[in-house]
mmCIF file of C-alpha atoms and ligand atoms in Angstrom:
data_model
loop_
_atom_site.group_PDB
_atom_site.id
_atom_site.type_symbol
_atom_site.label_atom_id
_atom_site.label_comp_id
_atom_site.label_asym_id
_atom_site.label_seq_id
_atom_site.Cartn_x
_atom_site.Cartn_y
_atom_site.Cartn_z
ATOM 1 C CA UNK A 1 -98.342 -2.148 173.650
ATOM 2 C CA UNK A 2 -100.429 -5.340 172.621
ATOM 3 C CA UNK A 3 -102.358 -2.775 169.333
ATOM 4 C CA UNK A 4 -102.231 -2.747 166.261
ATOM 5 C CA UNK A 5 -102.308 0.989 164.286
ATOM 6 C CA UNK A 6 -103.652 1.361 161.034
ATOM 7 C CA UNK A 7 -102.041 4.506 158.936
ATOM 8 C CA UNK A 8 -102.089 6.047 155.296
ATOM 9 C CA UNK A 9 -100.434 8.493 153.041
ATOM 10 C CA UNK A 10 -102.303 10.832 152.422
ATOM 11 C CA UNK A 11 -103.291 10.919 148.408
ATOM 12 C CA UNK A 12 -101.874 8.028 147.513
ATOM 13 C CA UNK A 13 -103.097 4.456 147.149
ATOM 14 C CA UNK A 14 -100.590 3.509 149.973
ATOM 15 C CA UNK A 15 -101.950 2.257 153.227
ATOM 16 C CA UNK A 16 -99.873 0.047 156.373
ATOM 17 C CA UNK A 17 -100.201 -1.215 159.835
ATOM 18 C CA UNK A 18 -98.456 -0.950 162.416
ATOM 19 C CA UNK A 19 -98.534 -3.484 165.226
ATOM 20 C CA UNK A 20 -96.978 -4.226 168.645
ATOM 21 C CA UNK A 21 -97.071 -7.650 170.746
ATOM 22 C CA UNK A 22 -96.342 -8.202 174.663
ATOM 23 C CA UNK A 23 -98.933 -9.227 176.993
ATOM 24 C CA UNK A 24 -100.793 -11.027 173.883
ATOM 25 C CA UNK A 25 -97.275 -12.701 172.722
ATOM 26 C CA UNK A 26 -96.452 -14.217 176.282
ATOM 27 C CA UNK A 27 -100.028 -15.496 176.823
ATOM 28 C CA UNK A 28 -100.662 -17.183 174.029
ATOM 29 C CA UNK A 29 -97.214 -19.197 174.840
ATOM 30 C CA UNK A 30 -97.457 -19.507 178.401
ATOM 31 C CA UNK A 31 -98.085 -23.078 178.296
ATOM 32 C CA UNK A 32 -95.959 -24.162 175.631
ATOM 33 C CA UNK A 33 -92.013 -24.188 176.057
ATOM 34 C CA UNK A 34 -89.902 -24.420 172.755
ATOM 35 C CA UNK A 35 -86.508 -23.246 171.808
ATOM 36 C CA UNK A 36 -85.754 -19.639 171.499
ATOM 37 C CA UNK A 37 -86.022 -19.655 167.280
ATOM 38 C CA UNK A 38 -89.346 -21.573 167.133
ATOM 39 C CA UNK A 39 -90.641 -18.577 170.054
ATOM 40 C CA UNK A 40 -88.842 -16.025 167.761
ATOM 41 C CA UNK A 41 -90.397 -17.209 164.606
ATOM 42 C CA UNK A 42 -93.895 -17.444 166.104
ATOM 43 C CA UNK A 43 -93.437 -14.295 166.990
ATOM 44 C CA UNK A 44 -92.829 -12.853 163.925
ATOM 45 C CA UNK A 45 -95.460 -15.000 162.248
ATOM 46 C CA UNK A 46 -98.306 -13.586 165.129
ATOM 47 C CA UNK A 47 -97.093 -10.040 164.488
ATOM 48 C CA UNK A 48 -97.668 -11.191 160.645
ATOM 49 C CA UNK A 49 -101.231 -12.232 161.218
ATOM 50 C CA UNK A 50 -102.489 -9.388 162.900
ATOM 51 C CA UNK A 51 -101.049 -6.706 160.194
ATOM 52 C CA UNK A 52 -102.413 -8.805 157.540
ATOM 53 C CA UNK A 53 -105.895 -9.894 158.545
ATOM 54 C CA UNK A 54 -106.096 -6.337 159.567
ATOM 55 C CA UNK A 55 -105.930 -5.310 155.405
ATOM 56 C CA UNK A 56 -108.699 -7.624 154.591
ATOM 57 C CA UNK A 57 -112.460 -6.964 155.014
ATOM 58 C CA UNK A 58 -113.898 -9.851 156.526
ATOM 59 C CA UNK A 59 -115.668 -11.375 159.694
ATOM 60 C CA UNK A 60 -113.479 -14.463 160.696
ATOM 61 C CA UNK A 61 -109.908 -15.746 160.876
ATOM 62 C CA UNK A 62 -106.987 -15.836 159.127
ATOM 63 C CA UNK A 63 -104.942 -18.430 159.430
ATOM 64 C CA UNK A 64 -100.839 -19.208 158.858
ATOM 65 C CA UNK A 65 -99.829 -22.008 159.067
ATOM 66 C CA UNK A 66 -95.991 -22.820 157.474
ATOM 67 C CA UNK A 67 -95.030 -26.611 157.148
ATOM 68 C CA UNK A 68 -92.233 -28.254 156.080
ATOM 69 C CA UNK A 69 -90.113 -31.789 155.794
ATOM 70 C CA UNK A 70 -87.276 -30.622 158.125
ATOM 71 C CA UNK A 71 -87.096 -30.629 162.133
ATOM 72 C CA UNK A 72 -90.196 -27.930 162.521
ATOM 73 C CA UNK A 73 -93.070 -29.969 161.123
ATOM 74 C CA UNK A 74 -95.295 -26.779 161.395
ATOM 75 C CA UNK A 75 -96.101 -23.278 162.661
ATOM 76 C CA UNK A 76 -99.560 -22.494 163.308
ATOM 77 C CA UNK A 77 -100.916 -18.904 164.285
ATOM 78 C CA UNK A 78 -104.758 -18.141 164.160
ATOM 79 C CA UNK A 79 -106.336 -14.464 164.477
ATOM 80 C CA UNK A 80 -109.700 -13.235 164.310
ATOM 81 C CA UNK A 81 -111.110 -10.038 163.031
ATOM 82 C CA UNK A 82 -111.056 -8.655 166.410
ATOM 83 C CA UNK A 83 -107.105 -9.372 166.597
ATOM 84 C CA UNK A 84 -107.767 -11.916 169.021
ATOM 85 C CA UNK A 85 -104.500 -14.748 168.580
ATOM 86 C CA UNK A 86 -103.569 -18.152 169.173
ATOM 87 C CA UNK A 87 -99.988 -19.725 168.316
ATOM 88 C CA UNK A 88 -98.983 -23.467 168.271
ATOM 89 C CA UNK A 89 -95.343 -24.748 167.240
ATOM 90 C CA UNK A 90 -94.700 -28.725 166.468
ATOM 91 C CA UNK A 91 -90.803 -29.619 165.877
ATOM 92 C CA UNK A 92 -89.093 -33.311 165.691
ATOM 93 C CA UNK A 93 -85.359 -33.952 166.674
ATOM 94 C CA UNK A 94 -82.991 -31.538 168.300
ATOM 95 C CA UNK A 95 -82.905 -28.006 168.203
ATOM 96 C CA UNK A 96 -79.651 -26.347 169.281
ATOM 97 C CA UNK A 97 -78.252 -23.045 167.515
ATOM 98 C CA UNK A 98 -79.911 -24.153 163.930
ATOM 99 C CA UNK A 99 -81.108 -21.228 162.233
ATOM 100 C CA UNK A 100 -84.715 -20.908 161.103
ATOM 101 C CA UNK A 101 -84.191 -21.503 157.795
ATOM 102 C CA UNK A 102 -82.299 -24.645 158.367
ATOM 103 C CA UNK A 103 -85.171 -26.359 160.065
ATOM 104 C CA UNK A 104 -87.481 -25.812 156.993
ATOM 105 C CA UNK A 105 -86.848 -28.232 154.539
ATOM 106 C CA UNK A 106 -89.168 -28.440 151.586
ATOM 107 C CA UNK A 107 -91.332 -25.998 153.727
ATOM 108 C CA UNK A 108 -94.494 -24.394 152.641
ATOM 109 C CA UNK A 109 -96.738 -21.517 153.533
ATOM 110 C CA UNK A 110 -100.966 -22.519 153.617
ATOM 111 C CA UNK A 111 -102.529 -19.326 154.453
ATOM 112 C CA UNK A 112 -106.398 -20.449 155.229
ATOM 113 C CA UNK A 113 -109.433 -17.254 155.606
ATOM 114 C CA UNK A 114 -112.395 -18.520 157.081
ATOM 115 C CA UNK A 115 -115.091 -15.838 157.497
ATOM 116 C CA UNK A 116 -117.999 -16.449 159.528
ATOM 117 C CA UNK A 117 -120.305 -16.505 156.669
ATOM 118 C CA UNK A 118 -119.532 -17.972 153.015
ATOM 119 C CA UNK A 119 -116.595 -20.521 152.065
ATOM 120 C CA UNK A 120 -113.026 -20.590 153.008
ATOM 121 C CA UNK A 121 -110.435 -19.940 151.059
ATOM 122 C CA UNK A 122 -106.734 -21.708 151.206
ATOM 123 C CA UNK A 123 -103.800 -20.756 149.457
ATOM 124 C CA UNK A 124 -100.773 -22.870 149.361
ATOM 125 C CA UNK A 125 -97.085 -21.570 148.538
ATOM 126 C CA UNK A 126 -93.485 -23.103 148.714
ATOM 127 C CA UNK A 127 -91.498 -20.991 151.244
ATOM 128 C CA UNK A 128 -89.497 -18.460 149.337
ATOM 129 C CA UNK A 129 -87.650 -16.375 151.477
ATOM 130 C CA UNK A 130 -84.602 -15.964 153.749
ATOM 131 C CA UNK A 131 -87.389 -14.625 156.371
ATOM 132 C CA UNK A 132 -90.813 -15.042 157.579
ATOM 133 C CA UNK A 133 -91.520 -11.330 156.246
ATOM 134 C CA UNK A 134 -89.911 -12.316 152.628
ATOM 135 C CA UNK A 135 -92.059 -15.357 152.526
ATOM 136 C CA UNK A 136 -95.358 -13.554 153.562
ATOM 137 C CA UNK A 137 -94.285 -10.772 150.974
ATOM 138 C CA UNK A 138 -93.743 -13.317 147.861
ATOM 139 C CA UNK A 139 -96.999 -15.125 148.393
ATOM 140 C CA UNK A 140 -98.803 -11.182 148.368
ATOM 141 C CA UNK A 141 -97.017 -10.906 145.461
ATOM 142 C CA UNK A 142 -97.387 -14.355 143.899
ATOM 143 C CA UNK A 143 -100.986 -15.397 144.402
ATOM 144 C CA UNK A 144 -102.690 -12.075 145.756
ATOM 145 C CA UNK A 145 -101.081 -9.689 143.227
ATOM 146 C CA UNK A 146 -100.689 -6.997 145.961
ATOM 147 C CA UNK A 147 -97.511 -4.992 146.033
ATOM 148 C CA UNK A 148 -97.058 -5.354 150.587
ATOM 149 C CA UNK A 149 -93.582 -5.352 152.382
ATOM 150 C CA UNK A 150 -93.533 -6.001 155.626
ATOM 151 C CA UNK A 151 -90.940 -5.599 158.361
ATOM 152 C CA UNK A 152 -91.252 -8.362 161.595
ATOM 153 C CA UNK A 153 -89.161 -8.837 164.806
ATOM 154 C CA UNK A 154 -89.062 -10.514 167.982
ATOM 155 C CA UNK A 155 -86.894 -10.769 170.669
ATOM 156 C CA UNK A 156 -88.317 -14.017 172.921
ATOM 157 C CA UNK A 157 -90.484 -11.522 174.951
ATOM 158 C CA UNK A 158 -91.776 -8.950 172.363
ATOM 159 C CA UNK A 159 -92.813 -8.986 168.724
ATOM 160 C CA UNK A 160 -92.918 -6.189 166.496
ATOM 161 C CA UNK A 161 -93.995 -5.113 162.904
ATOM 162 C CA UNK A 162 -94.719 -2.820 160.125
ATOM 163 C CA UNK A 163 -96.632 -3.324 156.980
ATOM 164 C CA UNK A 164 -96.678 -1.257 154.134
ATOM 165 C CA UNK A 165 -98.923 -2.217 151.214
ATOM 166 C CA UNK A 166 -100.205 -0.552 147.672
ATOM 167 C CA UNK A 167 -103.925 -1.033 146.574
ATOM 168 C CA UNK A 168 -104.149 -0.985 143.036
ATOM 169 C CA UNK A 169 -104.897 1.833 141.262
ATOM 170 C CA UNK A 170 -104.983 2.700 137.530
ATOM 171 C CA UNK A 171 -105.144 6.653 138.010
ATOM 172 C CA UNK A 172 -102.423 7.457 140.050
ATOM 173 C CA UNK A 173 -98.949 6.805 138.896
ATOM 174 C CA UNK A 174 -97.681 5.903 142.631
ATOM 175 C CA UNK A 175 -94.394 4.062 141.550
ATOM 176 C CA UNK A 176 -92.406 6.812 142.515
ATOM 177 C CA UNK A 177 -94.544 6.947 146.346
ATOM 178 C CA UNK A 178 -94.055 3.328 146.227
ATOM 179 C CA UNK A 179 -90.218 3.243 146.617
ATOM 180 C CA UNK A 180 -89.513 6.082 148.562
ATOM 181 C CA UNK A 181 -91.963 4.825 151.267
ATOM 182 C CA UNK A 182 -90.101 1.517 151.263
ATOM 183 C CA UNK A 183 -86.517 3.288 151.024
ATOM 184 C CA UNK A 184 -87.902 4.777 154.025
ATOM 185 C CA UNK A 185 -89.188 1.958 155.883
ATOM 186 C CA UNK A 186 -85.959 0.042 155.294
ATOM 187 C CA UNK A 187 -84.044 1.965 157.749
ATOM 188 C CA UNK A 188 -85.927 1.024 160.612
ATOM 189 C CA UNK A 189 -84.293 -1.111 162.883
ATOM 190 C CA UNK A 190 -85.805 -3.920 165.201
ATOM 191 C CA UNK A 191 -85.251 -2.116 168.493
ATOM 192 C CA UNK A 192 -87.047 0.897 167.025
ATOM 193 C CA UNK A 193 -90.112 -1.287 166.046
ATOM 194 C CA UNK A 194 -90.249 -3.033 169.645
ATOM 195 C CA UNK A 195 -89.480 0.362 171.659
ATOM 196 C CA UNK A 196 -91.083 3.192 169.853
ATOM 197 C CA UNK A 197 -94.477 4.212 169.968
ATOM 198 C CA UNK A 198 -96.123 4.397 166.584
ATOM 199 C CA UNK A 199 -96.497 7.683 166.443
ATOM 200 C CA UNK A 200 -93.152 8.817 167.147
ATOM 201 C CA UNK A 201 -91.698 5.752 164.543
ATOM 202 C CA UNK A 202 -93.719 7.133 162.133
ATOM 203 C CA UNK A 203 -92.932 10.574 162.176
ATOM 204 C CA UNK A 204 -89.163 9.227 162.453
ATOM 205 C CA UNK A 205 -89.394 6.763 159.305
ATOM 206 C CA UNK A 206 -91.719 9.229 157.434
ATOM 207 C CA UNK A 207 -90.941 12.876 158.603
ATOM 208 C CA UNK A 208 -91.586 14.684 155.498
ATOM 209 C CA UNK A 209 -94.611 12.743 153.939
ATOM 210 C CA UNK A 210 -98.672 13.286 154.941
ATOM 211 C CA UNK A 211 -98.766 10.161 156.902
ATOM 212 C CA UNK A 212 -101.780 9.645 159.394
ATOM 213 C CA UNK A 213 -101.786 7.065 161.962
ATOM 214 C CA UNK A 214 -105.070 6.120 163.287
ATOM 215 C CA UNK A 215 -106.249 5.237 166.231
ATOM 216 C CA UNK A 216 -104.910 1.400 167.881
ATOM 217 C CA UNK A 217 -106.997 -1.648 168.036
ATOM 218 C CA UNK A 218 -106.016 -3.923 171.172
ATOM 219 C CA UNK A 219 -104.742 -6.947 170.301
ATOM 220 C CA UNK A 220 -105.286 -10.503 172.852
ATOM 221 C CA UNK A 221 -104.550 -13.729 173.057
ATOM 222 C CA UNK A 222 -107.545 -16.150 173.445
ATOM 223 C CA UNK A 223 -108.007 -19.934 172.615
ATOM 224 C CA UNK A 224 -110.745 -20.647 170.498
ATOM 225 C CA UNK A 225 -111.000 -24.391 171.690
ATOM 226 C CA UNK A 226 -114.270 -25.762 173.422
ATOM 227 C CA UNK A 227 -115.978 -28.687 174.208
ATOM 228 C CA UNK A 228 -117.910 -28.787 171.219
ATOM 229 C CA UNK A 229 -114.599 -28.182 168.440
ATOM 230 C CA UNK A 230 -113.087 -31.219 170.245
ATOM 231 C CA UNK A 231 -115.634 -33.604 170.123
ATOM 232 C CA UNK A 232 -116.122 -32.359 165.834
ATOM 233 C CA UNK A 233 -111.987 -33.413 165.560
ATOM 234 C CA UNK A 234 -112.498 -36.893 167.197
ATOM 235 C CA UNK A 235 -115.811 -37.687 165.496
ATOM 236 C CA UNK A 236 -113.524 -36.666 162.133
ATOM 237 C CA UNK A 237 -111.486 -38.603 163.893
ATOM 238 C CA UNK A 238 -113.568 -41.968 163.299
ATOM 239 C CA UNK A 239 -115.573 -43.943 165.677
ATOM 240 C CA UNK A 240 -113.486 -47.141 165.337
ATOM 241 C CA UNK A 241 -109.994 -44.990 166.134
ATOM 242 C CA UNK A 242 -111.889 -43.338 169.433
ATOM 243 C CA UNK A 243 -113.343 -46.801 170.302
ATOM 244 C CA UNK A 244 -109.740 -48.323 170.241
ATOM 245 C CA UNK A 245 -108.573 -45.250 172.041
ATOM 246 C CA UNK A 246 -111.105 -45.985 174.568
ATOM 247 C CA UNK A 247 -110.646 -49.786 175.284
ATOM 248 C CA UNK A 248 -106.866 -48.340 175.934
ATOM 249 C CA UNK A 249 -107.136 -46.050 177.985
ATOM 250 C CA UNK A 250 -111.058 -46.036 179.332
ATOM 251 C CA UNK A 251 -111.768 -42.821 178.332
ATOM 252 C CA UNK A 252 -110.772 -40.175 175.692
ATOM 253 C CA UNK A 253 -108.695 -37.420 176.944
ATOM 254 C CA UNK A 254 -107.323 -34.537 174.781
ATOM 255 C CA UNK A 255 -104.637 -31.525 175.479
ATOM 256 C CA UNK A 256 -105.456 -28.526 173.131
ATOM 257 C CA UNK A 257 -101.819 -27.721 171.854
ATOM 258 C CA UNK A 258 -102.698 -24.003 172.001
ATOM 259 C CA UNK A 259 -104.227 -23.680 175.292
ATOM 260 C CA UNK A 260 -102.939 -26.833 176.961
ATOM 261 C CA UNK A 261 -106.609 -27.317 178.043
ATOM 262 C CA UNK A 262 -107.395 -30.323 179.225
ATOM 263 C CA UNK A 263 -110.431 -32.278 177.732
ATOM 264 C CA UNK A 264 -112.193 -35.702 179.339
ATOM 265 C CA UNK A 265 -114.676 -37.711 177.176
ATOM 266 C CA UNK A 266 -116.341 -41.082 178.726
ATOM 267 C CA UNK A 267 -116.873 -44.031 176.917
ATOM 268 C CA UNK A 268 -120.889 -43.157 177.555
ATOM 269 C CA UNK A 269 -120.226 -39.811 175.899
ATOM 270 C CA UNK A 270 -118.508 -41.015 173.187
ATOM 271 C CA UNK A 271 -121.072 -43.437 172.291
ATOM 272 C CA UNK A 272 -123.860 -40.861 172.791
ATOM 273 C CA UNK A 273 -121.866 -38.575 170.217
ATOM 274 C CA UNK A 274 -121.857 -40.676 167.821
ATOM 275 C CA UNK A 275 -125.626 -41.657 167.572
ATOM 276 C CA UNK A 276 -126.038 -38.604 167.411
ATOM 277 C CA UNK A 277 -123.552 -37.791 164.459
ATOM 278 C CA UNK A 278 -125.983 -38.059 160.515
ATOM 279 C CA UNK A 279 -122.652 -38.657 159.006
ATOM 280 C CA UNK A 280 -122.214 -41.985 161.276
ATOM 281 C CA UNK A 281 -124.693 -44.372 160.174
ATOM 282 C CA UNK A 282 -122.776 -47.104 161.883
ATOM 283 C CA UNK A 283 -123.007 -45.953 165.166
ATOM 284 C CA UNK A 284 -121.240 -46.647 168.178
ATOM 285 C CA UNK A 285 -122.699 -50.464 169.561
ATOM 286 C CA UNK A 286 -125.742 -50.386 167.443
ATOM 287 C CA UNK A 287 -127.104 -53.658 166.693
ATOM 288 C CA UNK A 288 -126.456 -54.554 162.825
HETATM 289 ZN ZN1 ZN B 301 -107.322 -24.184 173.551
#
């Protein structure tokens, strides 16, 4: 549990993932309580992350975050190269027996990849989809021009998934590869992607094709909050807000919604920041 398995088939262009959360999945939400279809969702969307940044070479994260106009104002999963994963939810109103598609009103998808070294990239995408899996697999489709299908689940406790995806290729005709994989894949049912080892799914999905599953990665859940990320949000923030925030309150104190961390800042600390801070040239109680 808590890995994520790489696999091919053998001469063709076709590649997937497969990937399993528990441990990961329950810490990463352990200080967050939200109804069952926001925990299901993130689920889903964590299992996402981890089977996708796991088909791109790059140092960094990869970031999902799906927003919308309705009751869930946003879903927010972050996971880095070395499958470590964070997961935030925010909703407004009531949330009873809704299903997830009814709390996404004029929703979109902004996938963000931020490698270590060089620029970020951010797509945006309207949510088109009746699942998280259908969205992810439109905006491959739509803006990436990669031919990926994924299967997710989660049952409040575990999440599951599968990814299959097609690299392009101009010498092989792999149409025919292509569908059968997928006609394959499509009979696999949620309890078999949460319960099943990924050898034995494999060789039950695809018993008569040259698959190879490769060795699992383990997958963790870690905030990536410190000191030093909170005090860049509140000087982005603006030293007039923080100053009013101060006078409030007397000092500046901030919850990380991932972690649930708990972060003090002084009024001397504040000020100190932003002297320091080029991009504040009016800084905090200097003289004009
Ligand atoms: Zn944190």
């Amino acid at each position: 549990m808590d890995a994520l398995h790489p696999f091919i088939f053998d001469n063709t262009p076709i590649r997937g993932n497969v990937a399993q959360l528990d441990l990961s999945f329950n810490e990463a939400l352990q200080h967050q309580s939200m109804p069952p279809v926001l925990r299901q969702a993130l689920g889903e969307l964590m299992t996402a992350c981890t089977l996708l940044i796991s088909t791109i070479k790059m140092d960094g994260a990869l970031v999902l975050q799906l927003q919308s106009k309705g009751i869930l104002k946003l879903l927010v999963v972050e996971c880095q190269s070395d499958l470590t994963i964070r997961a935030t939810a925010k909703w407004n109103g009531s949330i009873t027996n809704q299903r997830f598609t009814e709390l996404i009103d004029g929703g979109q998808f902004v996938i963000t990849l931020d490698p270590k070294q060089g620029e970020p990239y951010q797509g945006i995408v309207a949510l088109e989809g009746d699942s998280i899996a259908e969205m992810l697999e439109n905006y491959m489709m739509r803006s990436q021009q990669i031919d990926t299908s994924i299967w997710l689940t989660c049952n409040g406790n575990q999440a599951a998934g599968l990814l299959l995806q097609k690299l392009p290729n101009q010498t092989l005709d792999d149409t025919d590869a292509w569908n059968r994989f997928n006609q394959l894949a499509n009979t696999v049912t949620n309890e078999e992607l949460l319960a099943l080892s990924p050898d034995v799914l494999l060789t039950r999905l695809f018993v008569d094709e040259d698959v190879r599953l490769f060795e699992g990665r383990s997958i963790k859940a870690n905030c990536t909050c410190t000191r030093q990320s909170v005090t860049n949000m509140l000087l982005m923030l603006g030293e007039q807000e923080v100053q009013s925030i101060i006078e409030e309150q007397g000092s500046v104190q901030v919850n990380c919604d991932f972690c649930n961390k708990h972060y003090v800042f002084d009024e001397d600390e504040m000020r100190d920041t932003f002297e320091a801070d080029p991009l504040q040239p009016t800084a905090y109680g200097a003289p004009n």
